[in-house]
Short mmCIF file of N, CA and C in Angstrom, two decimals:
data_model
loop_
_atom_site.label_atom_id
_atom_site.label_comp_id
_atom_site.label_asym_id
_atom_site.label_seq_id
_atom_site.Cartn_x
_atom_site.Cartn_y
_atom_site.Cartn_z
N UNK A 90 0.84 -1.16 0.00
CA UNK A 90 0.00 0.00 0.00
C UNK A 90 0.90 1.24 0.00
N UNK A 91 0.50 2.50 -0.94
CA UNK A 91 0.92 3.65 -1.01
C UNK A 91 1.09 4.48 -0.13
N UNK A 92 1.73 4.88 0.62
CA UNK A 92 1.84 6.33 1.65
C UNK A 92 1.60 7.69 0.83
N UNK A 93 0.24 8.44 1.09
CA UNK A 93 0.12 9.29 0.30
C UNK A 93 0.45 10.99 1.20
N UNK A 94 1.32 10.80 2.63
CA UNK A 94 1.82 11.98 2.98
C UNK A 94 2.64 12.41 2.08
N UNK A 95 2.48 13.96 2.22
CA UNK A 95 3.23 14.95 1.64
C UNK A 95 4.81 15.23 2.57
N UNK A 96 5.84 14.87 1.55
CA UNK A 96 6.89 15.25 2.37
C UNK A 96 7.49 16.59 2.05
N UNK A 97 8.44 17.33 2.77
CA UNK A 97 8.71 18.37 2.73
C UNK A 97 10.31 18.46 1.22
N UNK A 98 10.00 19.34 1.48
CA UNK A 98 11.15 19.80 -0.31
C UNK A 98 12.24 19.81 0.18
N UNK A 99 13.39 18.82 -0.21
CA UNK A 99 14.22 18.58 -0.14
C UNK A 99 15.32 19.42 0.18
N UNK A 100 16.65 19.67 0.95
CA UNK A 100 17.35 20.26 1.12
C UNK A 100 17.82 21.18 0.00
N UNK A 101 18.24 20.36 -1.03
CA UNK A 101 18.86 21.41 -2.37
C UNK A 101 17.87 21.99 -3.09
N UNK A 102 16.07 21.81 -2.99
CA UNK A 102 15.36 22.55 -3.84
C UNK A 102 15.00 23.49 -3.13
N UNK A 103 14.88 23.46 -1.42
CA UNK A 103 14.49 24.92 -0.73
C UNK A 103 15.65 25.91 -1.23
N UNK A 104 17.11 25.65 -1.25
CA UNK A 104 18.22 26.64 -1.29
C UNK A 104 18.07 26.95 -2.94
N UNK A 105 18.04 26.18 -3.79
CA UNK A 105 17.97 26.47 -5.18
C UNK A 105 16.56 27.30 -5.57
N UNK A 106 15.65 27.10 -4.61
CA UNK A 106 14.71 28.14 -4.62
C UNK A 106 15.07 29.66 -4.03
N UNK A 107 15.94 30.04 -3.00
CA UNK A 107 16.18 30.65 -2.12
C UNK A 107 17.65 31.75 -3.10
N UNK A 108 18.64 30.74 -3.67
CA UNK A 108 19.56 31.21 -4.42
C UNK A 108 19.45 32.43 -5.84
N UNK A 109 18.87 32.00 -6.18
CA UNK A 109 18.08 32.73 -6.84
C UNK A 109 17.57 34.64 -6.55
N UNK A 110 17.02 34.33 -5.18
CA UNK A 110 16.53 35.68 -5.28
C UNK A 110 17.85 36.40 -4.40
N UNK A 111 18.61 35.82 -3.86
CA UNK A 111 19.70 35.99 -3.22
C UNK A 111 20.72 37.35 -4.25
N UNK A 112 20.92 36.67 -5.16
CA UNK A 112 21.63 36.65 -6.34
C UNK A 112 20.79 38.28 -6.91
N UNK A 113 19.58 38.05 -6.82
CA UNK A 113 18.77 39.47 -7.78
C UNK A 113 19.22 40.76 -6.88
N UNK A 114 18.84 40.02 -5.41
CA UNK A 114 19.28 41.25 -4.73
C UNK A 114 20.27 41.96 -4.46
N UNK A 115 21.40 40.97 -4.77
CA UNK A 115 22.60 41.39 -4.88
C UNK A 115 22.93 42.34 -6.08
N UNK A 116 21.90 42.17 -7.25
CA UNK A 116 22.52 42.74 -8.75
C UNK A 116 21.76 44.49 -8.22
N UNK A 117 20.17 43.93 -7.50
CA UNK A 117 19.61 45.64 -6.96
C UNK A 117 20.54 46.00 -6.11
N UNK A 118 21.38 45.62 -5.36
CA UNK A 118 22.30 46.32 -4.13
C UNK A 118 23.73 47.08 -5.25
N UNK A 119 24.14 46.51 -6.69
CA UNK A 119 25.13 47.00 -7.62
C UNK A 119 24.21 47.76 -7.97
N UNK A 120 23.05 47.59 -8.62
CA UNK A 120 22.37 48.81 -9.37
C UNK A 120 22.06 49.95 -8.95
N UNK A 121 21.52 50.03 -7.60
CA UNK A 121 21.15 50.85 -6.65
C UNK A 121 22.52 52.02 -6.62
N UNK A 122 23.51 51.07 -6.22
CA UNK A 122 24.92 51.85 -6.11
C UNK A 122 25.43 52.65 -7.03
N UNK A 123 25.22 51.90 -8.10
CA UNK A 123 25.52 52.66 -9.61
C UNK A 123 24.92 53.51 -10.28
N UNK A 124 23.43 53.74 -9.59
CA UNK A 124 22.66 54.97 -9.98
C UNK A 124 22.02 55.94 -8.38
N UNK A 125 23.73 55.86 -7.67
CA UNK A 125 23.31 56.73 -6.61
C UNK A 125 23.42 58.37 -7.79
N UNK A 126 24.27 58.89 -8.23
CA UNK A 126 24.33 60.04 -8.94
C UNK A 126 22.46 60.37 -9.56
N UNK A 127 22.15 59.60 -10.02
CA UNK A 127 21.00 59.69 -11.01
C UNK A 127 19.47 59.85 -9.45
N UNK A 128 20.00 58.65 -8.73
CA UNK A 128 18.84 58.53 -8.01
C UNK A 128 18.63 59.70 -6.85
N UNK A 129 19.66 59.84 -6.48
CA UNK A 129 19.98 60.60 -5.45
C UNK A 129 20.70 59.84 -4.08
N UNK A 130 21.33 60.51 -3.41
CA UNK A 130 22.24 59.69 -2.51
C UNK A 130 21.65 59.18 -1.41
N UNK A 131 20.45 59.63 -0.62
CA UNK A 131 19.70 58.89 0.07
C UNK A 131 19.29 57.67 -0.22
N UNK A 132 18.49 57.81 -1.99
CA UNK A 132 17.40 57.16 -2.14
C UNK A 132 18.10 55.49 -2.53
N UNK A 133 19.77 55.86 -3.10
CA UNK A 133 20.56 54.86 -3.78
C UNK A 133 20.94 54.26 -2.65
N UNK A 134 21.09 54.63 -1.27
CA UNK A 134 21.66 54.18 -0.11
C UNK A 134 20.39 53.45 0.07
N UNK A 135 19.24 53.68 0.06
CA UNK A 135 18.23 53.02 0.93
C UNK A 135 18.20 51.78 0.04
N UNK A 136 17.66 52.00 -1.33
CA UNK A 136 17.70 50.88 -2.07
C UNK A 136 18.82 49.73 -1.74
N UNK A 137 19.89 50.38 -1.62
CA UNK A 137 21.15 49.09 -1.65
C UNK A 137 21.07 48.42 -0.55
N UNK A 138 20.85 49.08 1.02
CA UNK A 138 20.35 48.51 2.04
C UNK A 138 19.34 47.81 2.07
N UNK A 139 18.21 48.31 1.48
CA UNK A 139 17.03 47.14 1.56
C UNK A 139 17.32 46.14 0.16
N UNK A 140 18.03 46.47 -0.27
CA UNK A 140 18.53 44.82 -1.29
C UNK A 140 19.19 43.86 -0.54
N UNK A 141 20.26 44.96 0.12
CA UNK A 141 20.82 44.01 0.87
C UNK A 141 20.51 43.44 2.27
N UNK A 142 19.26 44.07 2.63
CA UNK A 142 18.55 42.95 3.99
C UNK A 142 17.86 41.75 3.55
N UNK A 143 17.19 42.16 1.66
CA UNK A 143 16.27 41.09 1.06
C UNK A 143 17.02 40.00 0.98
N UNK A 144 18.28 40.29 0.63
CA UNK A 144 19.55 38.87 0.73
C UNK A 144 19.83 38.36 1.49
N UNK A 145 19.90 38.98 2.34
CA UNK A 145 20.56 38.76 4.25
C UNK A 145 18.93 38.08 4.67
N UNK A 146 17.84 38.30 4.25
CA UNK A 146 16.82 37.50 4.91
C UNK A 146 16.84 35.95 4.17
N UNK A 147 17.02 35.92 2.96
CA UNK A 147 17.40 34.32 2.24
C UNK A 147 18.28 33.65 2.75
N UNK A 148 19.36 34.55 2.85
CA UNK A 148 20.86 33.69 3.66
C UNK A 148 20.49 32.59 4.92
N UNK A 149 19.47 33.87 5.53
CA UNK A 149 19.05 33.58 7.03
C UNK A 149 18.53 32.41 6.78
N UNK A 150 16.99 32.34 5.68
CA UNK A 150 16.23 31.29 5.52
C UNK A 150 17.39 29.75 5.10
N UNK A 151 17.96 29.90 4.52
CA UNK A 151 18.66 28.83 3.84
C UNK A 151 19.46 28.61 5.45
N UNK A 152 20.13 29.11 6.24
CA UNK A 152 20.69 28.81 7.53
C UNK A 152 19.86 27.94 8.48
N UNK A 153 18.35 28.26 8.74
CA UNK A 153 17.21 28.40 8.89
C UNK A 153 16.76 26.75 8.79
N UNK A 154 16.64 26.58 7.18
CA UNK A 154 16.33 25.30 6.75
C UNK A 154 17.43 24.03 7.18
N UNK A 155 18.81 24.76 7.12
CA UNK A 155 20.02 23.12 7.48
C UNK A 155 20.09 23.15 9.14
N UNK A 156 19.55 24.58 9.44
CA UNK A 156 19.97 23.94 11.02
C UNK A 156 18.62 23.13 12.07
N UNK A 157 17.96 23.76 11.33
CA UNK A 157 16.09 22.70 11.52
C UNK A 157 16.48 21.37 11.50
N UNK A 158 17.05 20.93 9.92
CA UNK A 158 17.41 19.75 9.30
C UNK A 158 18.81 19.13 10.14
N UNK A 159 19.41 19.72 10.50
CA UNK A 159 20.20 18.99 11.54
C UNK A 159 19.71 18.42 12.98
N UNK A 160 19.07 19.23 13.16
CA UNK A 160 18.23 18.88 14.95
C UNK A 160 17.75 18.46 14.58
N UNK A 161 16.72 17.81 13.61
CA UNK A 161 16.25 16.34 13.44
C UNK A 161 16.84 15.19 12.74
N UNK A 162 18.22 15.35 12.74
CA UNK A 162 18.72 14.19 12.12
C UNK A 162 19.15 13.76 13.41
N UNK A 163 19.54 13.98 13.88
CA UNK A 163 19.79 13.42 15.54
C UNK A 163 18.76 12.61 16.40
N UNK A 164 19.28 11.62 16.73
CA UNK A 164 17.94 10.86 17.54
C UNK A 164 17.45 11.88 18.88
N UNK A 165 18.17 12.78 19.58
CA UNK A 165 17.77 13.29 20.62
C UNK A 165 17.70 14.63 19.89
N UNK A 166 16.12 14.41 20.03
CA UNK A 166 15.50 15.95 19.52
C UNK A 166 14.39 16.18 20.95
N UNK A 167 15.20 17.46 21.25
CA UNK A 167 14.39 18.50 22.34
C UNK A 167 12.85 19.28 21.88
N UNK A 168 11.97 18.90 21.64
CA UNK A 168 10.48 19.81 21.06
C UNK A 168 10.57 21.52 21.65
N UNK A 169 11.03 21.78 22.43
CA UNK A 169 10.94 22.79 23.30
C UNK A 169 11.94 23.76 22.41
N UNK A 170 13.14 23.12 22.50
CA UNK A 170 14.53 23.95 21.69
C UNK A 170 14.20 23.78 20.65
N UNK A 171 13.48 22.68 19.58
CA UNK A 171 13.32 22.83 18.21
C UNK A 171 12.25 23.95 17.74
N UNK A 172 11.36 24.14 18.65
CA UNK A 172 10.28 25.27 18.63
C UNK A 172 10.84 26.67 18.54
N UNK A 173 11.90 26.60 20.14
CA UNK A 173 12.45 27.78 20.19
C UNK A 173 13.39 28.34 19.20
N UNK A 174 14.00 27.61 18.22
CA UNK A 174 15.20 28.05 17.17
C UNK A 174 14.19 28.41 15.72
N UNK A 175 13.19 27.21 15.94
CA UNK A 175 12.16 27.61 14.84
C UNK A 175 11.18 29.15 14.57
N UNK A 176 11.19 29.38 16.53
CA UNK A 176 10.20 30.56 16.37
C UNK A 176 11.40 31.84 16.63
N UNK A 177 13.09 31.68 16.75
CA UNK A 177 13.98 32.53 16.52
C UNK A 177 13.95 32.70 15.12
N UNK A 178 14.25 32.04 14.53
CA UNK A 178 14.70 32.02 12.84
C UNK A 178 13.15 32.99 12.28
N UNK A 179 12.09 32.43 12.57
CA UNK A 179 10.72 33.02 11.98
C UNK A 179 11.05 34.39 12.43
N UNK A 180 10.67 34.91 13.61
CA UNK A 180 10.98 36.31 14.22
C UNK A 180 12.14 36.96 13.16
N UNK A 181 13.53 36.71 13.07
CA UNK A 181 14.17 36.99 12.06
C UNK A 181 14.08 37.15 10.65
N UNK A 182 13.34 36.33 10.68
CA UNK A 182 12.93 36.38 8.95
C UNK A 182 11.84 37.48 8.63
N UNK A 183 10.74 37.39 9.74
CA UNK A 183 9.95 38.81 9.48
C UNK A 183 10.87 40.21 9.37
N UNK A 184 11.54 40.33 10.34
CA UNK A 184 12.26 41.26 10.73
C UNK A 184 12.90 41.77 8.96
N UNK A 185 13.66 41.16 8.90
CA UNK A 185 14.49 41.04 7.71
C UNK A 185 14.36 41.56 6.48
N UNK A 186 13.24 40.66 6.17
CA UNK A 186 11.90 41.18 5.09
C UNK A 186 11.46 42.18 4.89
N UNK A 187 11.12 42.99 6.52
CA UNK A 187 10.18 43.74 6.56
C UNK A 187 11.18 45.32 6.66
N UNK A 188 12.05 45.12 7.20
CA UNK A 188 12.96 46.36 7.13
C UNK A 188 13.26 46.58 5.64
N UNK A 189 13.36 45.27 4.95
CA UNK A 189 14.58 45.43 3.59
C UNK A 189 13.40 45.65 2.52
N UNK A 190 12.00 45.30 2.81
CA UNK A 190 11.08 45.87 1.70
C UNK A 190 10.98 47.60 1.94
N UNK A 191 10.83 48.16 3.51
CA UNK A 191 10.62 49.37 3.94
C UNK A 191 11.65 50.20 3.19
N UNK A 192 12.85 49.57 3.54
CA UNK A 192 13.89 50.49 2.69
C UNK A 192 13.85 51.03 1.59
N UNK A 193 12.93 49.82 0.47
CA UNK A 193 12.81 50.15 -1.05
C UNK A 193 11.88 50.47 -1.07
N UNK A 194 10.98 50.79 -0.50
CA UNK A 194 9.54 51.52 -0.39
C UNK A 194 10.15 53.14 -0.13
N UNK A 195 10.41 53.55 0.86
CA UNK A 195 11.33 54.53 1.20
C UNK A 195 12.37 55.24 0.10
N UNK A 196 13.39 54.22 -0.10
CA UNK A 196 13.96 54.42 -1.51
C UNK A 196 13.31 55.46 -2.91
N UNK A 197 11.92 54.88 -3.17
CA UNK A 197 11.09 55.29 -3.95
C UNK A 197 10.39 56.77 -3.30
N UNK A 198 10.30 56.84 -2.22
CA UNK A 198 9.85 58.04 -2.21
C UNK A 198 10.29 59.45 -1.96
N UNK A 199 12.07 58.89 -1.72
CA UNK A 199 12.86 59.90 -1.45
C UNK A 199 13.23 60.46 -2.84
N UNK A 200 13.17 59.34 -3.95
CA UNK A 200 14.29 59.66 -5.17
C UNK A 200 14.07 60.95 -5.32
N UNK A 201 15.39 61.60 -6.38
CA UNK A 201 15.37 63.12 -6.92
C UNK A 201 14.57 62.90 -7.82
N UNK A 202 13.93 64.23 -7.69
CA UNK A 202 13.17 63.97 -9.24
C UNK A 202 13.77 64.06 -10.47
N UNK A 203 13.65 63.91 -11.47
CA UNK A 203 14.29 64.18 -12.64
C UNK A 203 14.46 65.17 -13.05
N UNK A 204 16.03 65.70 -13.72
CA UNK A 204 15.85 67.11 -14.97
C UNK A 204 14.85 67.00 -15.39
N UNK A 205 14.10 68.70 -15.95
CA UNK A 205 13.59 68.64 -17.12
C UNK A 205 13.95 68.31 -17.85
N UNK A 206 15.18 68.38 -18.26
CA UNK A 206 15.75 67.96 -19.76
C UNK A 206 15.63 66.69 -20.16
N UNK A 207 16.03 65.75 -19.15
CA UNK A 207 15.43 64.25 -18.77
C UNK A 207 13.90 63.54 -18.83
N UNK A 208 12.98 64.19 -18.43
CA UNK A 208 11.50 63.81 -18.19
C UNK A 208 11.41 63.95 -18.89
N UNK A 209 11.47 64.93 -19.97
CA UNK A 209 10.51 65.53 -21.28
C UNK A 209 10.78 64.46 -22.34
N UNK A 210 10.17 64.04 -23.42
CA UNK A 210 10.43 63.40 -24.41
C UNK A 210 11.10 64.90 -25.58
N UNK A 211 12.25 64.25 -25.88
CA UNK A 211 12.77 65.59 -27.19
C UNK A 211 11.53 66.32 -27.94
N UNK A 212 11.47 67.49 -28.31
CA UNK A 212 10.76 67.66 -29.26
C UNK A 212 11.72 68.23 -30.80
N UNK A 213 11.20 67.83 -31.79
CA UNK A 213 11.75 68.50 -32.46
C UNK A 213 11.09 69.39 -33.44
N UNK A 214 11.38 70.41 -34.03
CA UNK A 214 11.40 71.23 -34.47
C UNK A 214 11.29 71.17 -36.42
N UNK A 215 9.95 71.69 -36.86
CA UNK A 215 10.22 70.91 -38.21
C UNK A 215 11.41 71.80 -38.88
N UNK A 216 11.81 71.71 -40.39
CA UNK A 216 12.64 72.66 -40.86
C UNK A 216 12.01 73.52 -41.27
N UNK A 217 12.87 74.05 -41.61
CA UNK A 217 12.53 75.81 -41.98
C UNK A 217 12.26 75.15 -43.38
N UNK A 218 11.54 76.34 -43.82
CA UNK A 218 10.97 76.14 -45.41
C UNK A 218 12.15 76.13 -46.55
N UNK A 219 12.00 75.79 -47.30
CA UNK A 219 12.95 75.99 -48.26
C UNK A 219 12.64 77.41 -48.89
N UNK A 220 13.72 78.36 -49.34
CA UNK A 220 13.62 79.73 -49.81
C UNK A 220 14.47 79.63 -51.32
N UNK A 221 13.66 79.97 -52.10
CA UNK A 221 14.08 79.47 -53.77
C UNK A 221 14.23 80.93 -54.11
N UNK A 222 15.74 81.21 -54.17
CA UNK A 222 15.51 82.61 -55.08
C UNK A 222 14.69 82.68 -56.46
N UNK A 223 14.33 84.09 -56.17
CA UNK A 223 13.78 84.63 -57.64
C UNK A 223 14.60 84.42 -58.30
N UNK A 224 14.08 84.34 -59.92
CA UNK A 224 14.81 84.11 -60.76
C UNK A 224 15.48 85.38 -61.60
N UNK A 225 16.99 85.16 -61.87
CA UNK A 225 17.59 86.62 -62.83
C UNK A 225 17.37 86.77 -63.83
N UNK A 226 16.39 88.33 -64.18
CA UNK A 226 16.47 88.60 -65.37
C UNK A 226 17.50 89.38 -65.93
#
């Protein structure tokens, strides 16, 4: 007969899920940096910080998931301490999240605004008419 429990996702597909956004936030924490001039220096600081808490909260999670997964590979598992590291890591992970989304929320509302010269779409200008001299008699 079939066992039709659901088991939990394997060690390398939680982190290969997790790697991923790790990685994006790292490219917003370069981008952020690279358009402090454009963005403005607050707004490029906040962004890179809250990229870089969005990373620092995956790191956490992926830490999160092997050290769970170690306290139950052990025959002497404590319920009390597995709760308590479980409901540390959770607390952290809100935390994490929630600062490093605030930042880029923040980010967005500090930016400089743009030149005019920048916002506007070019306009251009048609040509001047063509001017045909009279003809010499």
């Amino acid at each position: 007969m079939e066992s039709s429990a659901v088991e939990p996702l394997s060690i390398g597909v939680q982190i290969g899920l997790r790697v991923p956004v790790i990685l994006v936030a790292l490219a917003g924490v370069f981008v952020a940096l690279l358009m402090i001039k454009r963005l403005g220096a607050l707004s490029g600081i906040l962004a890179a910080g809250g990229s870089l808490l969005i990373a620092a909260d995956q790191a956490a999670t992926i830490a999160w998931v092997l050290h769970l997964r170690s306290m139950t590979s052990g025959g002497d598992l404590d319920i009390d301490t597995y709760n308590t590291v479980a409901n540390a890591y959770l607390v952290a992970d809100a935390v994490l999240i929630t600062i490093g989304v605030g930042l880029v929320v923040a980010s967005f509302l500090t930016r400089r605004p743009s030149p005019p010269d920048l916002a506007a779409p070019p306009v251009f200008a048609p040509p001047p008419p063509v001017q045909i001299p009279p003809p010499r008699l």
